[in-house]
Coordinates of C-alpha atoms and ligand atoms in Angstrom, one line a residue:
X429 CA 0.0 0.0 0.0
X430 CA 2.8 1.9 0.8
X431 CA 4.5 1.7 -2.5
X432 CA 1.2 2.2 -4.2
X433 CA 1.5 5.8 -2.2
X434 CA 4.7 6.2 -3.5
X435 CA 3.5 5.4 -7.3
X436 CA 0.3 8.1 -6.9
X437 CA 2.6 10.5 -5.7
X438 CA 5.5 10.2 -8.4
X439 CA 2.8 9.9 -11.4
X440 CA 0.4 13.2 -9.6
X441 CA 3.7 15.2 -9.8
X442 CA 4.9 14.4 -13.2
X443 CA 1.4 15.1 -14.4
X444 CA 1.3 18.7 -12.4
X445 CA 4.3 19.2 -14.2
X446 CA 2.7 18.4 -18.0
X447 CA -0.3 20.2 -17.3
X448 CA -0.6 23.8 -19.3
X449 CA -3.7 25.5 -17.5
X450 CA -5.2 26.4 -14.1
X451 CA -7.9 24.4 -14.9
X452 CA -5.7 21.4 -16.5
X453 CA -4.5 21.3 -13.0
X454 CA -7.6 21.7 -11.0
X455 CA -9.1 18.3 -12.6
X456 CA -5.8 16.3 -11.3
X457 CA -6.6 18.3 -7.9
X458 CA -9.9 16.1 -7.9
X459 CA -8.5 13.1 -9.7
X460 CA -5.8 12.6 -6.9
X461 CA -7.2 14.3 -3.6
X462 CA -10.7 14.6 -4.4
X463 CA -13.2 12.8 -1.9
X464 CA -13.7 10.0 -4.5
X465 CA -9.7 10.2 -5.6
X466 CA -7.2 7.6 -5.8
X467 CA -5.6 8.8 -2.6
X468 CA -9.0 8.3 -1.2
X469 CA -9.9 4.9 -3.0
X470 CA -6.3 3.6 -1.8
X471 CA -7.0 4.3 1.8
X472 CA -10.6 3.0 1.8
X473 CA -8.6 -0.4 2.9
X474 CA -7.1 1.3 5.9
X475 CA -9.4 0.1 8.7
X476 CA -8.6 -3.5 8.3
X477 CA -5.1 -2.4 9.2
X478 CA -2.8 -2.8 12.3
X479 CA -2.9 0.5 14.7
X480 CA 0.6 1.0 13.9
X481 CA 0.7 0.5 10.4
X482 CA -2.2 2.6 10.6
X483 CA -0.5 5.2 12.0
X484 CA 2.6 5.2 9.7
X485 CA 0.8 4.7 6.5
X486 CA -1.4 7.9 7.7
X487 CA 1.6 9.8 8.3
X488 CA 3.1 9.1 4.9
X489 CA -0.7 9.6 3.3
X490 CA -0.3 13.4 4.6
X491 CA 3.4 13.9 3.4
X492 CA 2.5 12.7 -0.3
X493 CA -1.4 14.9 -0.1
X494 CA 0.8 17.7 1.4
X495 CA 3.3 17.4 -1.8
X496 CA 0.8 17.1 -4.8
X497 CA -1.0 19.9 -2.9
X498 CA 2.1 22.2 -2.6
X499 CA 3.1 20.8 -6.5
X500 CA -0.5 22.0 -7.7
X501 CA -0.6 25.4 -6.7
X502 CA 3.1 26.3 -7.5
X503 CA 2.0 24.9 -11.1
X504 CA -1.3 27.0 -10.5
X505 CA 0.9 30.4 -9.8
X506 CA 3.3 29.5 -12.8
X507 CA 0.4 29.2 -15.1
X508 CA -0.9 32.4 -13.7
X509 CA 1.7 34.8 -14.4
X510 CA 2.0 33.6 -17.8
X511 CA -1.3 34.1 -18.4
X512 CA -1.4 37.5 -16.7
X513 CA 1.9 38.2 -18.9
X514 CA 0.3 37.1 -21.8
X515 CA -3.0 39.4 -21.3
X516 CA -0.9 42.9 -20.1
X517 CA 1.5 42.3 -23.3
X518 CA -1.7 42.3 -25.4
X519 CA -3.7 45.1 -23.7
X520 CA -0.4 46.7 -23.9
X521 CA -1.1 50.9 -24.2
X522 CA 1.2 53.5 -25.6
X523 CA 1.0 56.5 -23.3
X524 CA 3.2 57.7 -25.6
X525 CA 1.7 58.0 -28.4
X526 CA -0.4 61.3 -29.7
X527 CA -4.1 61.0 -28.6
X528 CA -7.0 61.3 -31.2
X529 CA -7.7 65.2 -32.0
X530 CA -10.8 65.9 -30.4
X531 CA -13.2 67.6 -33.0
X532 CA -13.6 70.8 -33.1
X533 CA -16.6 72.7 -34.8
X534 CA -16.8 74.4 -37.4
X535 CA -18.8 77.3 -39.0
X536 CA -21.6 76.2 -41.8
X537 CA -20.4 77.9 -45.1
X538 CA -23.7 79.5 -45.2
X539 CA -22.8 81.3 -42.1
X540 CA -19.3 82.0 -43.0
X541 CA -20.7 84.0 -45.9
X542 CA -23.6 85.8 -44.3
X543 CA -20.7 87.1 -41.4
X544 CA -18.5 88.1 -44.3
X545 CA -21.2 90.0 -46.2
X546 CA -22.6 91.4 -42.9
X547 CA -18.9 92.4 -41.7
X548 CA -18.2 94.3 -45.3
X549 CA -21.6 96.6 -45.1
X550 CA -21.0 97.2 -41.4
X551 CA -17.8 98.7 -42.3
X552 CA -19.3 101.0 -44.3
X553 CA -21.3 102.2 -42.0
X554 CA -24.8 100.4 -42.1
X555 CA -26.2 98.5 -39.2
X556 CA -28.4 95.3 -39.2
X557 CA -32.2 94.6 -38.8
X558 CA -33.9 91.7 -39.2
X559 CA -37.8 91.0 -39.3
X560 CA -40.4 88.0 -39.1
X561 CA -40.2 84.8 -41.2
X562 CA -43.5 84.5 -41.0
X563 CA -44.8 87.8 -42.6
X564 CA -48.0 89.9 -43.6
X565 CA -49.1 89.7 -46.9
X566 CA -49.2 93.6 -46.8
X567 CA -45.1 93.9 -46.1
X568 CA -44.2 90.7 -48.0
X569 CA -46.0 92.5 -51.7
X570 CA -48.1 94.9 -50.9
X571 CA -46.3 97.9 -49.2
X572 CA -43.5 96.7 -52.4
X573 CA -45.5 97.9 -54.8
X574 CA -46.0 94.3 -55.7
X575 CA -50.0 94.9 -56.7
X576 CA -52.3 91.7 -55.8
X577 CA -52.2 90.1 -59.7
X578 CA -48.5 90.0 -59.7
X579 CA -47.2 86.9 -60.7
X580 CA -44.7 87.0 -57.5
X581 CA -47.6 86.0 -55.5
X582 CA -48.7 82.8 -57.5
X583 CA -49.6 79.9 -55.0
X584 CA -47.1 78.5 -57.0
X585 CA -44.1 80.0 -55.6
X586 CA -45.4 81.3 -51.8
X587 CA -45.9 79.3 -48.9
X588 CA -49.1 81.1 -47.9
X589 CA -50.5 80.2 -43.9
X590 CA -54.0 82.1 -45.1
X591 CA -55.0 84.7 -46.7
X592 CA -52.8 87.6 -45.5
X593 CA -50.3 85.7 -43.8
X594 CA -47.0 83.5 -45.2
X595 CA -43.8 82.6 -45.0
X596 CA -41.9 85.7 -46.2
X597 CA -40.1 84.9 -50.0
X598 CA -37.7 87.3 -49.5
X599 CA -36.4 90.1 -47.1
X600 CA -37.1 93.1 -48.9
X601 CA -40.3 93.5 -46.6
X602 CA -37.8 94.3 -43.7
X603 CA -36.9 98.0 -45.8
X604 CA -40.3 98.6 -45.4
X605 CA -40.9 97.7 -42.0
X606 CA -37.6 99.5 -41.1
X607 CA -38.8 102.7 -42.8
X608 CA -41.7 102.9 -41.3
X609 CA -39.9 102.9 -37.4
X610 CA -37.7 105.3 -38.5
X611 CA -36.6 108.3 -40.1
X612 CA -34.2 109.0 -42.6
X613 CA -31.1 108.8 -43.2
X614 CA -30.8 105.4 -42.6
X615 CA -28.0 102.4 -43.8
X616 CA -29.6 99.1 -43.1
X617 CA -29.0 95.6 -44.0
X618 CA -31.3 92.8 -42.9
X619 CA -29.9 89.4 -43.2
X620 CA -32.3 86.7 -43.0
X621 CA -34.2 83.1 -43.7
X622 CA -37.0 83.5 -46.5
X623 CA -39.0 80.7 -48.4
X624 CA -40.3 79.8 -51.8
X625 CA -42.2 76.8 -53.5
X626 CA -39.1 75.8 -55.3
X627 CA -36.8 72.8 -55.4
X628 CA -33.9 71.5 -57.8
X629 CA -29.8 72.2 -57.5
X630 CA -30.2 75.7 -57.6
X631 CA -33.3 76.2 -55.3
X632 CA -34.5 75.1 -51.9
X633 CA -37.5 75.5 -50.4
X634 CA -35.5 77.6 -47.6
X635 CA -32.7 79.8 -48.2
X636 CA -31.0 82.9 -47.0
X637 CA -30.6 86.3 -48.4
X638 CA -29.6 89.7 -47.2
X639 CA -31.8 92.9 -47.9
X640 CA -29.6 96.4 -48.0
X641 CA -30.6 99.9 -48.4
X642 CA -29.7 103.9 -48.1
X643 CA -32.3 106.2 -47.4
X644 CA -31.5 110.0 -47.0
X645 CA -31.6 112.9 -49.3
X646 CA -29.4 113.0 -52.8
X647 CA -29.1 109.2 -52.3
X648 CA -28.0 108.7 -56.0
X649 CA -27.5 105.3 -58.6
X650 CA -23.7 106.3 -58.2
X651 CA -23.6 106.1 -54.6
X652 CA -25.8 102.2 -55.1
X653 CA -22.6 101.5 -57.9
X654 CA -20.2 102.4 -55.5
X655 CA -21.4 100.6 -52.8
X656 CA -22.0 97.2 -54.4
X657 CA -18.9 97.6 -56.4
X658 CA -16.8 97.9 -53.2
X659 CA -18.9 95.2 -51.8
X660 CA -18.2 92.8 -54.7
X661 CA -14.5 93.5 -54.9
X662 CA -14.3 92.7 -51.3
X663 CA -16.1 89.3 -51.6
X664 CA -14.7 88.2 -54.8
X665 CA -11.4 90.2 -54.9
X666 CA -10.0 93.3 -56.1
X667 CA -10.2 92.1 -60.1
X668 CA -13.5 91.1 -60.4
X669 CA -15.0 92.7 -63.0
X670 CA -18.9 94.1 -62.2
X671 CA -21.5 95.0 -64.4
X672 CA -24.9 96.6 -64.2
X673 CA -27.6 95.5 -66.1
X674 CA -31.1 97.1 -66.7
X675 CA -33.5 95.2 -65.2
X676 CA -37.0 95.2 -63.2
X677 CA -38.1 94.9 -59.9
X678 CA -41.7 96.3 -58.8
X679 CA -40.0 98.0 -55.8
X680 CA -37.2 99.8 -57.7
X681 CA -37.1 102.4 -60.6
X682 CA -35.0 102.3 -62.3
X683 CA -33.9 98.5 -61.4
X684 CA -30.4 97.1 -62.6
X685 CA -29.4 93.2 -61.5
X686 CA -25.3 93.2 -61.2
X687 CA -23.2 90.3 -62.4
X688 CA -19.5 89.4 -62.2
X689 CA -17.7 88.3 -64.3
X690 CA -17.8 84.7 -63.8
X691 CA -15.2 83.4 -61.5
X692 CA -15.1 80.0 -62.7
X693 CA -14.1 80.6 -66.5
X694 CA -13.0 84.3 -65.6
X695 CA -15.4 85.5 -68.4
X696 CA -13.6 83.6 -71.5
X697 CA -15.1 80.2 -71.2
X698 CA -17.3 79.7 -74.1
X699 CA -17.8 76.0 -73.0
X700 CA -18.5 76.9 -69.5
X701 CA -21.6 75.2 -67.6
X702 CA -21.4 77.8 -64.7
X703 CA -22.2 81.1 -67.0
X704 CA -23.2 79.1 -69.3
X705 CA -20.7 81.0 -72.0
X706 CA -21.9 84.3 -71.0
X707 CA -19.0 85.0 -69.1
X708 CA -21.1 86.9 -67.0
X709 CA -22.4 85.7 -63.5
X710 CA -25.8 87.5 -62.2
X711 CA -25.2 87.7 -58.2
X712 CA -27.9 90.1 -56.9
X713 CA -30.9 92.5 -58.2
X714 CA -30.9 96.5 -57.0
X715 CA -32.6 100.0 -57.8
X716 CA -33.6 103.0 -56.5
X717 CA -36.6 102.6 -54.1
X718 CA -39.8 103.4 -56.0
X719 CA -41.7 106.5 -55.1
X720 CA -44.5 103.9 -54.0
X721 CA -42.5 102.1 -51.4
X722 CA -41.8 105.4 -50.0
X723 CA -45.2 106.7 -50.0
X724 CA -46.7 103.5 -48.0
X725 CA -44.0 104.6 -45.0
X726 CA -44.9 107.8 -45.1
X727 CA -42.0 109.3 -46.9
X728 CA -41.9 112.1 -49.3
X729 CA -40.3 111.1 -52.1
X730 CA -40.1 114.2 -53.6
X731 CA -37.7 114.8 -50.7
X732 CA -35.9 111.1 -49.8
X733 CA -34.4 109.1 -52.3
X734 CA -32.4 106.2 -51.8
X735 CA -31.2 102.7 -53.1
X736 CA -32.0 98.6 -52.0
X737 CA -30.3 95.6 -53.3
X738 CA -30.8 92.0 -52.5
X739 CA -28.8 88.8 -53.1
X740 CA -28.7 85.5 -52.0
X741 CA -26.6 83.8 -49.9
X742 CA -26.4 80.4 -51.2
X743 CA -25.9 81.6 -54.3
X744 CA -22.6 83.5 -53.2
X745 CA -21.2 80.3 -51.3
X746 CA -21.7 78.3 -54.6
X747 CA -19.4 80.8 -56.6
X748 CA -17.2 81.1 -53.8
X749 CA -16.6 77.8 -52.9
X750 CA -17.5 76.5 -56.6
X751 CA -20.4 73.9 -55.0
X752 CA -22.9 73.1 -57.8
X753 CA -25.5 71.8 -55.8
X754 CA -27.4 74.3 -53.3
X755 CA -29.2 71.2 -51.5
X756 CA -25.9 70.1 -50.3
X757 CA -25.8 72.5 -47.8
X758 CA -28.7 71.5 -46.0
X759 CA -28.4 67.8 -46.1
X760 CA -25.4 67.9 -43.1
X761 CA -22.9 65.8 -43.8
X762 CA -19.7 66.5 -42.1
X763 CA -17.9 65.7 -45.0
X764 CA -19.2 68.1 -46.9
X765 CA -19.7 71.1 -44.4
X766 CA -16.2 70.6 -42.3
X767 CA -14.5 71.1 -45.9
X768 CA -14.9 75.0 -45.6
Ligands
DAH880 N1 -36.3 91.0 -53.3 C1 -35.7 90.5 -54.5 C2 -35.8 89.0 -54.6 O1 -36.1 88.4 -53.7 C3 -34.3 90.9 -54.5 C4 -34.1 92.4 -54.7 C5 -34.0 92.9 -56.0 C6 -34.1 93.2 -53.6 C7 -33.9 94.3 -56.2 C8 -34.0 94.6 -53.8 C9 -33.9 95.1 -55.1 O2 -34.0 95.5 -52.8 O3 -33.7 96.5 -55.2 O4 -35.5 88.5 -55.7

């Protein structure tokens, strides 16, 4: 029996030895010292023994139980470490290295433009107002000499709430609302939202536009040239050349729309899809207020003259930035919009 101790022992220790995991080693735990083990089933013939045989096989049982049981955990350890090794070289960090750039906002190119455009006229002098998307019939056409048969006012191209009241399709009504708080002289712009029935890759049903005008007395067509002249060199660069072209606007007499010369081709592309082979790129309408306008605000304008432009926005980032589709600025993808 004794020898058969011996035997357990030797082969439980060479297998500790063989064994490559925690759990490898755990099963020979039970196999050798579990309750139903071999130690165990060896000693199950112990009673029928002689005390002192008893004794000294007993002794020997806890020498052999105590070495397995010292041979298993210093495996156990072993097989720990490596394992713990093995998981910190592969969770390994670099503290060292650079971390990710946190991102950092940008302006929308809409917004980029409408400060630029707001900066320029504020350095000449005129100050900003802004009035209500959702607007009265009466300032949106009415007061703009804009009679009630005018095809500006065709369902098809107003988002009307009723009968006097819709979403405003452009920001010339804020002139008019201006005007008629104040007295002249006055150097306004009103930047601003506006909305029209309209929708392909030059038009959205929502888009921006900025409304300007001088009111005072000897307000002339050269002072409106020099203005927007300045204003368009500023924005496009000293070069660009600028044209005015006779034109018509219900609120304006007489009306001019203003290109530039277009700053895709630079005026000599005859196969270019941007001017279209013009050369020439419209960018906003103007005039001299009508008499009209200034009779509904209570001017005299036999007394107050002035001028009033309008341009769009959009249409400026486009050039600027040479997008050709407007609805890419609303869609929001910060691919597109963190490019500017
Ligand atoms: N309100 C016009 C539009 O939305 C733009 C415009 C043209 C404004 C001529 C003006 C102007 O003040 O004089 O198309």
């Amino acid at each position: 029996m004794k020898k058969r101790l011996i035997e357990i022992r030797d082969e439980a220790l060479s297998s500790i030895k063989g064994v490559s995991t925690p759990d490898e080693a755990n099963a020979l735990r039970v196999r050798y010292l579990g309750r139903k083990g071999e130690i165990s089933t060896l000693l199950k013939g112990l009673g029928a023994l002689d005390h002192n045989l008893r004794r000294e096989l007993g002794q020997e049982t806890n020498k052999v139980k105590t070495a397995i049981e010292e041979a298993l955990n210093t495996r156990i350890k072993e097989l720990q470490c490596a394992l713990d090794r093995e998981r910190l070289k592969k969770e390994r960090i670099d503290t060292t290295l650079p971390g990710r750039k946190p991102y950092r906002a940008k302006l929308h190119p809409i917004t980029t433009v409408m400060t630029e455009v707001e900066d320029i006229f504020t350095g000449l002098g005129f100050s900003i107002a802004e009035g209500p998307e959702l607007e009265l019939d009466y300032y949106n056409f009415e007061s703009l000499n804009i009679p009630k048969d005018h095809p500006a006012r065709d369902m098809q191209d107003t988002f009307y709430i009723s009968k006097d009241l819709l979403l405003r399709t452009h920001t010339s009504p804020v002139q008019v609302r201006v005007m008629e708080a104040g007295k002249p002289p006055l150097r306004v712009i009103a930047p601003g939202t506006v909305y029209r029935r309209d929708s392909d890759v030059t038009h959205t049903p929502m888009f921006h536009q900025v409304e300007g005008f001088m009111v005072g007395s000897g307000v002339t067509f050269s002072n409106l040239k020099a203005v927007l002249t300045h204003f368009l060199e500023t924005l496009f660069g000293e070069d660009v050349a600028v044209r005015f072209r006779p034109s018509f606007f219900p609120f304006t007499e007489p009306s001019a729309e203003v290109d530039i010369q277009c700053v895709i081709c630079g005026g000599g592309g005859s196969t270019c899809r941007v001017c279209k082979g013009t050369g020439w790129l419209e960018i906003l309408g103007a005039g001299m207020i009508h008499p009209n306008v200034f009779k509904s605000v209570g001017y005299d304008p036999e007394t107050v003259s002035g001028f009033a432009f309008g341009l769009g926005i959009e249409r400026i980032a486009m050039l600027k930035f040479g997008i050709d589709d407007i609805r890419l600025f609303f869609e929001n993808d910060l691919r597109f919009i963190t490019q500017f």
